[in-house]
mmCIF file with all atom_site columns, C-alpha atoms in Angstrom:
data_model
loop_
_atom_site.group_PDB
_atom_site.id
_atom_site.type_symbol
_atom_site.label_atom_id
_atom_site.label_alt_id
_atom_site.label_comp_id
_atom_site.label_asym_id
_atom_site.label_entity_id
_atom_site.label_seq_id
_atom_site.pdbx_PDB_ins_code
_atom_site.Cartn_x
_atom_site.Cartn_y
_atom_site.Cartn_z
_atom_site.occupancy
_atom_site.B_iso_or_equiv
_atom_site.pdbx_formal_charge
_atom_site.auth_seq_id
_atom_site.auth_comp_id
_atom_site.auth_asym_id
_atom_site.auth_atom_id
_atom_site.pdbx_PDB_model_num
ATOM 1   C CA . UNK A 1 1   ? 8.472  -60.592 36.506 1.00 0.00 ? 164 UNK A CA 1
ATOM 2   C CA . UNK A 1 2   ? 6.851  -57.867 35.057 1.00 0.00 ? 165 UNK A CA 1
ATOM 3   C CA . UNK A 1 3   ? 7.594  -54.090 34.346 1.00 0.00 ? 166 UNK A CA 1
ATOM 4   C CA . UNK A 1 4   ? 4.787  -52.029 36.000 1.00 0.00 ? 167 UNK A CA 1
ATOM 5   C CA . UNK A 1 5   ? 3.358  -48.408 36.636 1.00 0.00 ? 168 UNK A CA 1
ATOM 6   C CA . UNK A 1 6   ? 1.528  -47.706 40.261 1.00 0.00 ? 169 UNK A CA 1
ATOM 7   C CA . UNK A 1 7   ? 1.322  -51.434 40.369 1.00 0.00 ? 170 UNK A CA 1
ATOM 8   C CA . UNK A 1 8   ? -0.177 -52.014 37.241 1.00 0.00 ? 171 UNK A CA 1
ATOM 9   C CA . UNK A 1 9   ? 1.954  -54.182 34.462 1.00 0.00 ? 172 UNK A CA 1
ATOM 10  C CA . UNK A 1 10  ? 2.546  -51.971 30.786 1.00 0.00 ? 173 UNK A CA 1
ATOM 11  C CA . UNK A 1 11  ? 4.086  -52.175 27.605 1.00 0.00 ? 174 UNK A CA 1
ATOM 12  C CA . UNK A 1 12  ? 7.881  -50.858 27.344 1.00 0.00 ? 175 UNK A CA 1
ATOM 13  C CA . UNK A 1 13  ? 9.583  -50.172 24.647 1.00 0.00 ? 176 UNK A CA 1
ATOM 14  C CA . UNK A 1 14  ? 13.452 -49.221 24.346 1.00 0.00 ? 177 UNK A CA 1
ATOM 15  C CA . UNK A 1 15  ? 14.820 -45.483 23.525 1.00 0.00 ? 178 UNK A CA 1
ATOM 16  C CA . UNK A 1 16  ? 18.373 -45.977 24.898 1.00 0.00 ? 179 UNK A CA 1
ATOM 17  C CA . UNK A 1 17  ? 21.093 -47.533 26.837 1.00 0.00 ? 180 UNK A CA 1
ATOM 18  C CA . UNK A 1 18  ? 24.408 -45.268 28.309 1.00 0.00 ? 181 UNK A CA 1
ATOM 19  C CA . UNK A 1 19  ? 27.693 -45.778 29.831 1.00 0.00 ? 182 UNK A CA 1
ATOM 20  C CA . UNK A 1 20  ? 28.245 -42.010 29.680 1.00 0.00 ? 183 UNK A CA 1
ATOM 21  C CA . UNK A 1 21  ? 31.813 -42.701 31.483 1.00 0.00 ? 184 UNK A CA 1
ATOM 22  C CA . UNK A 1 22  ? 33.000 -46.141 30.753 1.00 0.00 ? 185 UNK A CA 1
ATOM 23  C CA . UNK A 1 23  ? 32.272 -47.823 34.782 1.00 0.00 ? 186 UNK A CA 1
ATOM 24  C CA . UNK A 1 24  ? 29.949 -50.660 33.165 1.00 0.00 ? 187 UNK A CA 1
ATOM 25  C CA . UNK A 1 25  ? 26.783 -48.670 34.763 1.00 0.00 ? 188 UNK A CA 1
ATOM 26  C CA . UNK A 1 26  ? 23.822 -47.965 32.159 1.00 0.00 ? 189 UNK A CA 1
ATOM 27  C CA . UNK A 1 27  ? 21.195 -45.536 32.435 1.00 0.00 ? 190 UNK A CA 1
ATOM 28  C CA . UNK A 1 28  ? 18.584 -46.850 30.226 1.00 0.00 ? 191 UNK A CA 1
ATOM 29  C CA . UNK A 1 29  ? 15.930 -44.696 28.769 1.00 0.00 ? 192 UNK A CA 1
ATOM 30  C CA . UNK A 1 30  ? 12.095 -46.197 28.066 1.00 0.00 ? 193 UNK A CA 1
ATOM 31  C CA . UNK A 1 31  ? 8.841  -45.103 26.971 1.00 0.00 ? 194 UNK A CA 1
ATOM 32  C CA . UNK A 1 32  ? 5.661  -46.162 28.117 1.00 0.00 ? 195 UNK A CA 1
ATOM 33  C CA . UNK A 1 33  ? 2.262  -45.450 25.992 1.00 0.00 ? 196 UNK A CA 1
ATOM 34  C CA . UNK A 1 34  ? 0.276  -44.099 27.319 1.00 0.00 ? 197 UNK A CA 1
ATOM 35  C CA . UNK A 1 35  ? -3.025 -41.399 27.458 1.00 0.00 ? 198 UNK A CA 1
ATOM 36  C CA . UNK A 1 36  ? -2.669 -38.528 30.259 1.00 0.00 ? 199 UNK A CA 1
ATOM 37  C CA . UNK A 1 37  ? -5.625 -36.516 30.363 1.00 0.00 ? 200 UNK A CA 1
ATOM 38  C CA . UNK A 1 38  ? -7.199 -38.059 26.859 1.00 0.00 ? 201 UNK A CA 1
ATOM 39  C CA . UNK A 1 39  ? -4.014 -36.751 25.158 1.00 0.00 ? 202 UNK A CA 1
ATOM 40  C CA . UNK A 1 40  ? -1.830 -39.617 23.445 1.00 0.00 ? 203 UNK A CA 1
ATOM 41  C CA . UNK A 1 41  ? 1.645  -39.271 25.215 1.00 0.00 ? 204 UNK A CA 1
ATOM 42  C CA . UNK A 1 42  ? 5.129  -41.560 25.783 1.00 0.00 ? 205 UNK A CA 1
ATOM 43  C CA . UNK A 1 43  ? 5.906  -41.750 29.665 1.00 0.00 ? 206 UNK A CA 1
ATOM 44  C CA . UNK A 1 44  ? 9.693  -41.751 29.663 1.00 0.00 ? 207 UNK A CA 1
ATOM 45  C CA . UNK A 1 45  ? 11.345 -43.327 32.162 1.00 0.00 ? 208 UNK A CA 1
ATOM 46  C CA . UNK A 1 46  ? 14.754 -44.115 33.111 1.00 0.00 ? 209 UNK A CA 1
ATOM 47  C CA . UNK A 1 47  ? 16.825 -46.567 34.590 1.00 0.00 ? 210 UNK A CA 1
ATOM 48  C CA . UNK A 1 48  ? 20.102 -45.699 36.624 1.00 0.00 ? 211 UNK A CA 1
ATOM 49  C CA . UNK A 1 49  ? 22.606 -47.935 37.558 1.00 0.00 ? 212 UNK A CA 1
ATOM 50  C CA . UNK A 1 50  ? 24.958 -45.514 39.103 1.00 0.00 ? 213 UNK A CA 1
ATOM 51  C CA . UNK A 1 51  ? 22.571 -43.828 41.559 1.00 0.00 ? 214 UNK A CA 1
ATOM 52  C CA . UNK A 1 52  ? 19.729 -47.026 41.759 1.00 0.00 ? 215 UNK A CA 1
ATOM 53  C CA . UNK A 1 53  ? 17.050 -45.245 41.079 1.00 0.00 ? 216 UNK A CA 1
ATOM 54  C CA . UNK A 1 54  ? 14.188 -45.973 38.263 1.00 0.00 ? 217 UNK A CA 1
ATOM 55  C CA . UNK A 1 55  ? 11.762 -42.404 38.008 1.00 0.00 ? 218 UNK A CA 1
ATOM 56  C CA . UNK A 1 56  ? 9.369  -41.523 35.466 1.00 0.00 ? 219 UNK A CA 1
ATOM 57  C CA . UNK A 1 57  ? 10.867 -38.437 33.934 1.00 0.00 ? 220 UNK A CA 1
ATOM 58  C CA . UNK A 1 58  ? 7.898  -36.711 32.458 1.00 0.00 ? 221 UNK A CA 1
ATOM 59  C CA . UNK A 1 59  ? 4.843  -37.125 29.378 1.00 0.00 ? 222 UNK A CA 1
ATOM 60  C CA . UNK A 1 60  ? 6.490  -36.508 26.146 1.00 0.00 ? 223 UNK A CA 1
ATOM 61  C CA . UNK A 1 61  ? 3.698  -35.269 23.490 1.00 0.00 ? 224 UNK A CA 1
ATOM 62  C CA . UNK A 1 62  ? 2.750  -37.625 20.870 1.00 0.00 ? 225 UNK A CA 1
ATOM 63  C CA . UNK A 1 63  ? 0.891  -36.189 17.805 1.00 0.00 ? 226 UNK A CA 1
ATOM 64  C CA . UNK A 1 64  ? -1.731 -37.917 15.988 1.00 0.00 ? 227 UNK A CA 1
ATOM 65  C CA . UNK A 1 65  ? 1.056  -38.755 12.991 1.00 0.00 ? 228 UNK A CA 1
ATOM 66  C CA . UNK A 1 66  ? 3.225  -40.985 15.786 1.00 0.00 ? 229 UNK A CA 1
ATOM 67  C CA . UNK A 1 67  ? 5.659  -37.310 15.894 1.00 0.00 ? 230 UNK A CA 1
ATOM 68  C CA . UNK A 1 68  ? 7.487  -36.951 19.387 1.00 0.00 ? 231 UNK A CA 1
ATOM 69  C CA . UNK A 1 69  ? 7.182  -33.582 21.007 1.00 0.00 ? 232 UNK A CA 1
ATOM 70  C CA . UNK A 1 70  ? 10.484 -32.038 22.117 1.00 0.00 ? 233 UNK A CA 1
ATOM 71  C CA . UNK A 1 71  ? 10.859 -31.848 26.510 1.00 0.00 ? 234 UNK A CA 1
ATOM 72  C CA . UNK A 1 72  ? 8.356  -33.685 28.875 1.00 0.00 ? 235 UNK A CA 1
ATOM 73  C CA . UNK A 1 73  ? 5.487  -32.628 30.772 1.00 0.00 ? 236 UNK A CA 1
ATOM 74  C CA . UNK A 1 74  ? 5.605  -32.754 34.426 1.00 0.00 ? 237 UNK A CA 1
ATOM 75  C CA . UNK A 1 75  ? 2.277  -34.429 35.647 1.00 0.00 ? 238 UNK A CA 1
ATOM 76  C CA . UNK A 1 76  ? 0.110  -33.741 38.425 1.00 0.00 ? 239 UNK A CA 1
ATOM 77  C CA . UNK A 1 77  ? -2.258 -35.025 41.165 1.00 0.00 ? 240 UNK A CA 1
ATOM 78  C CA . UNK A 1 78  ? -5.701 -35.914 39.684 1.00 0.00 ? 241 UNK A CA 1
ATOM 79  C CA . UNK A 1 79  ? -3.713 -36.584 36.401 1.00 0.00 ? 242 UNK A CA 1
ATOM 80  C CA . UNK A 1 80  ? -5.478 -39.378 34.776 1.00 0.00 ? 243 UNK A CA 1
ATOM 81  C CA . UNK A 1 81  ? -3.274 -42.332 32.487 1.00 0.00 ? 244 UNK A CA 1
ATOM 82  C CA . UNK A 1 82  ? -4.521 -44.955 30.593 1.00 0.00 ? 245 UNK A CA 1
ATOM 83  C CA . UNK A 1 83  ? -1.958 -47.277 29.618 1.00 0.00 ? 246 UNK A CA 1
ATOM 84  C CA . UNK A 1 84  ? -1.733 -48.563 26.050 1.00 0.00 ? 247 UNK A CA 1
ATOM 85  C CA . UNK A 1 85  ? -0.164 -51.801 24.590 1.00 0.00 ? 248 UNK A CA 1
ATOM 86  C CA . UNK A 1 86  ? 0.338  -51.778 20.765 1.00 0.00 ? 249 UNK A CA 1
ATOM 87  C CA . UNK A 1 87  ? 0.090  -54.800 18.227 1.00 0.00 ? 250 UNK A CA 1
ATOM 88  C CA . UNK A 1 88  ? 2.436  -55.624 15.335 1.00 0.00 ? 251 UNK A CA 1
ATOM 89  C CA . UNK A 1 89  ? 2.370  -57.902 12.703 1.00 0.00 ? 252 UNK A CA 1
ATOM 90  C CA . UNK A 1 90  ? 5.280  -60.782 12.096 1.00 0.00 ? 253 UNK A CA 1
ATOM 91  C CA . UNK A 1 91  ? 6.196  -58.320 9.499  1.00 0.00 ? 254 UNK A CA 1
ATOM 92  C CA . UNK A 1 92  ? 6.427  -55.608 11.773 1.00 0.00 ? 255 UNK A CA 1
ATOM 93  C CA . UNK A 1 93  ? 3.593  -53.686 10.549 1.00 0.00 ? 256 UNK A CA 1
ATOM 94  C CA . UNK A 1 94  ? 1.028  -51.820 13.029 1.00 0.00 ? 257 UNK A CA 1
ATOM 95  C CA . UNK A 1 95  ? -2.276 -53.540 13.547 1.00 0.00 ? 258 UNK A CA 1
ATOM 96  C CA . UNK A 1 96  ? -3.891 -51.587 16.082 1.00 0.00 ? 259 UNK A CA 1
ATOM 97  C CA . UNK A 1 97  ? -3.463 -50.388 19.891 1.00 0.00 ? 260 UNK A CA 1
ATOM 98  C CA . UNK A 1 98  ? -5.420 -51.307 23.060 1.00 0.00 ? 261 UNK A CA 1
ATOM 99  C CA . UNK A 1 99  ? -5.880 -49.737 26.560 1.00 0.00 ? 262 UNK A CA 1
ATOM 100 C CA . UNK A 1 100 ? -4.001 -52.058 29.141 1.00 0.00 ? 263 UNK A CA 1
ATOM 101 C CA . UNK A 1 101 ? -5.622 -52.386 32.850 1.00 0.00 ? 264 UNK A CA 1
ATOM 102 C CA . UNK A 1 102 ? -7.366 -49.579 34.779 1.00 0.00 ? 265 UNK A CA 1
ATOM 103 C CA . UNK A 1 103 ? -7.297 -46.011 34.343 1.00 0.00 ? 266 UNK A CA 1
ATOM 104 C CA . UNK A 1 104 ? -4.087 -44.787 37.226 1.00 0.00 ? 267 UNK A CA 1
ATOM 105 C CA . UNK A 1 105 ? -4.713 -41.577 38.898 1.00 0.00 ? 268 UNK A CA 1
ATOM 106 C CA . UNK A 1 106 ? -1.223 -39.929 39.303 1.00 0.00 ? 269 UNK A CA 1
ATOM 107 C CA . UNK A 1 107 ? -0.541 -39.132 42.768 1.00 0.00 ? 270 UNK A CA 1
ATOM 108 C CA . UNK A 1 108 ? -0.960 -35.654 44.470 1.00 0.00 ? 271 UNK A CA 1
ATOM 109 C CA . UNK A 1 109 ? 2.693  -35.593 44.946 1.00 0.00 ? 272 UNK A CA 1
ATOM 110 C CA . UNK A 1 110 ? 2.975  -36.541 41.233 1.00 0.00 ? 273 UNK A CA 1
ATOM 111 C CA . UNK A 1 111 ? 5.245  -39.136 41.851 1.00 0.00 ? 274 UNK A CA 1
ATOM 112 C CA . UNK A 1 112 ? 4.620  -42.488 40.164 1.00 0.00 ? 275 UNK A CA 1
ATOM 113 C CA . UNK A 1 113 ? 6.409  -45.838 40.679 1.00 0.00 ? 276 UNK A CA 1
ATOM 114 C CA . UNK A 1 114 ? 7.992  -48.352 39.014 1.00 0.00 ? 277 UNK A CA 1
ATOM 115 C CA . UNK A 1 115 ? 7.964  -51.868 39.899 1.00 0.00 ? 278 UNK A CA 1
ATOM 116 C CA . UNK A 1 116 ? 9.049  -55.520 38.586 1.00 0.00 ? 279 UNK A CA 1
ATOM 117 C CA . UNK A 1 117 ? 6.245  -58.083 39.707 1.00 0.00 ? 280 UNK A CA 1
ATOM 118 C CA . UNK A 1 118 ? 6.013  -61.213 39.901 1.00 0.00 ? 281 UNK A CA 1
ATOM 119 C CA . UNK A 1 119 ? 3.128  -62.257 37.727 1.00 0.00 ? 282 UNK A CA 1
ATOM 120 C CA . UNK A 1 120 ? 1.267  -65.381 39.796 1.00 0.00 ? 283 UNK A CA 1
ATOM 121 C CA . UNK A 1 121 ? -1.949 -66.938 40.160 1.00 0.00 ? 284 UNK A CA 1
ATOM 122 C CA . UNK A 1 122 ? -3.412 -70.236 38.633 1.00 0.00 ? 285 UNK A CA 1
ATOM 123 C CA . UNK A 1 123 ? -4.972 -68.773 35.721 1.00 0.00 ? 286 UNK A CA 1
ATOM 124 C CA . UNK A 1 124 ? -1.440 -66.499 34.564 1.00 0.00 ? 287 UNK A CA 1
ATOM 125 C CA . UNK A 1 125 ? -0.871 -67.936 30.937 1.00 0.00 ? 288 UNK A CA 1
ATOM 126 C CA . UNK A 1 126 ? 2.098  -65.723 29.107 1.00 0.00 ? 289 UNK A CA 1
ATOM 127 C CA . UNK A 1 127 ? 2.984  -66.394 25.664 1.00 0.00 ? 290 UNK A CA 1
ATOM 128 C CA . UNK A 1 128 ? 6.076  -64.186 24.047 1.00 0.00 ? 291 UNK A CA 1
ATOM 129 C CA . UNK A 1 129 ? 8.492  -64.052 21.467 1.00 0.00 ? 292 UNK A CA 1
ATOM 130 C CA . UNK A 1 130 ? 11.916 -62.138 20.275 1.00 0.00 ? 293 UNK A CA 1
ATOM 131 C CA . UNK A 1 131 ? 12.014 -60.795 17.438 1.00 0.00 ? 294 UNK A CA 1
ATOM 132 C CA . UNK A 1 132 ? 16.305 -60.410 16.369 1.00 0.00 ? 295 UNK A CA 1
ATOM 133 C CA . UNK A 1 133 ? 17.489 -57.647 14.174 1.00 0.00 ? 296 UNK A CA 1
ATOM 134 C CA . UNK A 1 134 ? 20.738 -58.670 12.175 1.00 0.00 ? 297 UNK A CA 1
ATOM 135 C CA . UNK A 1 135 ? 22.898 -55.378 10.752 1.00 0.00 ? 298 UNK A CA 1
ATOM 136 C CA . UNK A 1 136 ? 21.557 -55.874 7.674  1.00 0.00 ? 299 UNK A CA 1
ATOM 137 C CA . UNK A 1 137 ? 18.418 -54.808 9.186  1.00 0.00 ? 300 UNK A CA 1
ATOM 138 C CA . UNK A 1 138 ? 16.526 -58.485 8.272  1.00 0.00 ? 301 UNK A CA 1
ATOM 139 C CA . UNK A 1 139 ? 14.425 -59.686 10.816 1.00 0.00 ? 302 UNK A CA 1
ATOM 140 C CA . UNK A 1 140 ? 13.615 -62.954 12.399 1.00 0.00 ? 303 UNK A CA 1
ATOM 141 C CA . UNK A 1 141 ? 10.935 -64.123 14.828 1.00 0.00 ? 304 UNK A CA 1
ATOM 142 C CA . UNK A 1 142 ? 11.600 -66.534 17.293 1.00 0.00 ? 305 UNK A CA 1
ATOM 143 C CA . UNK A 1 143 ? 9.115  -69.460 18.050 1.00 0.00 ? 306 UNK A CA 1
ATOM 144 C CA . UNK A 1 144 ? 6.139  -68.134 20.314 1.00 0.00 ? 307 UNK A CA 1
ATOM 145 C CA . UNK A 1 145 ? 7.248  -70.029 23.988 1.00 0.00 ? 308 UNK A CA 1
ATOM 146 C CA . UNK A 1 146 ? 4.673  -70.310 26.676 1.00 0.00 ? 309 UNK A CA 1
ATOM 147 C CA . UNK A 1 147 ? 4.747  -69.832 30.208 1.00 0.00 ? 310 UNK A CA 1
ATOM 148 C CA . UNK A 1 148 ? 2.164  -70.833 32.710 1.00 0.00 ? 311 UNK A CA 1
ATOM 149 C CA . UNK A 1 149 ? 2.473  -70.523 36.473 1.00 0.00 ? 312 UNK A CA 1
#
């Protein structure tokens, strides 16, 4: 499966994982890149186990140095996103960063979903790989695997 937005799979990337009161629960915090309106933004959305429900919680600014604004930006209907994917180096270095899919058009309700797919077809080819952080911050890249449907 795949993580997507209106339907359409994206890149996400972690910001944080809670058991605010000890039950085993998480709410887990992502970001999505993304551009709203032309303007280069994180879509941050969350994850609740307690209450089973997975929301985009707003467009958090992004400046043009990779700074994160403070709060999030409600969107609205007519809003337009472009979804971006970002490449790194095995050395974890930033290569460059590509639009993913179609241009969505956020609702008029401004409600957007979120929604694991299963990725099928004859022609799906996925190739991945972990990369594992030890605590002395060293890292190491698994072997790429491949997956074909």
């Amino acid at each position: 499966t795949w993580l997507t937005l209106q339907g359409q799979p994206c890149a996400v990337y972690p910001i944080s994982d809670e058991d605010a009161d000890g039950n085993g629960l998480y709410i887990t915090r992502k970001f999505i890149p993304a551009l709203l309106n032309g303007e280069r933004v994180n879509l941050i959305i969350e994850f609740n186990e307690e209450t089973g429900e997975d929301r985009v919680l707003g467009a958090q600014s992004v400046t043009a140095t990779g700074m994160v604004g403070k709060g999030y930006a409600e969107m609205s209907g007519g809003d337009v996103i472009t979804l971006l994917c970002d490449y790194y180096d095995y050395n974890g270095r930033f290569q460059a960063q590509y639009t993913l899919g179609n241009p969505i058009i956020v609702p008029e309700d401004g409600v957007l979903t979120i929604v694991n797919v299963t990725l099928i077809g004859e022609d799906i080819r996925m190739l991945y790989t972990y990369r594992l952080t030890d605590l002395y911050q060293a890292h190491y890249w698994l072997p790429v695997t491949e997956k074909q449907s």
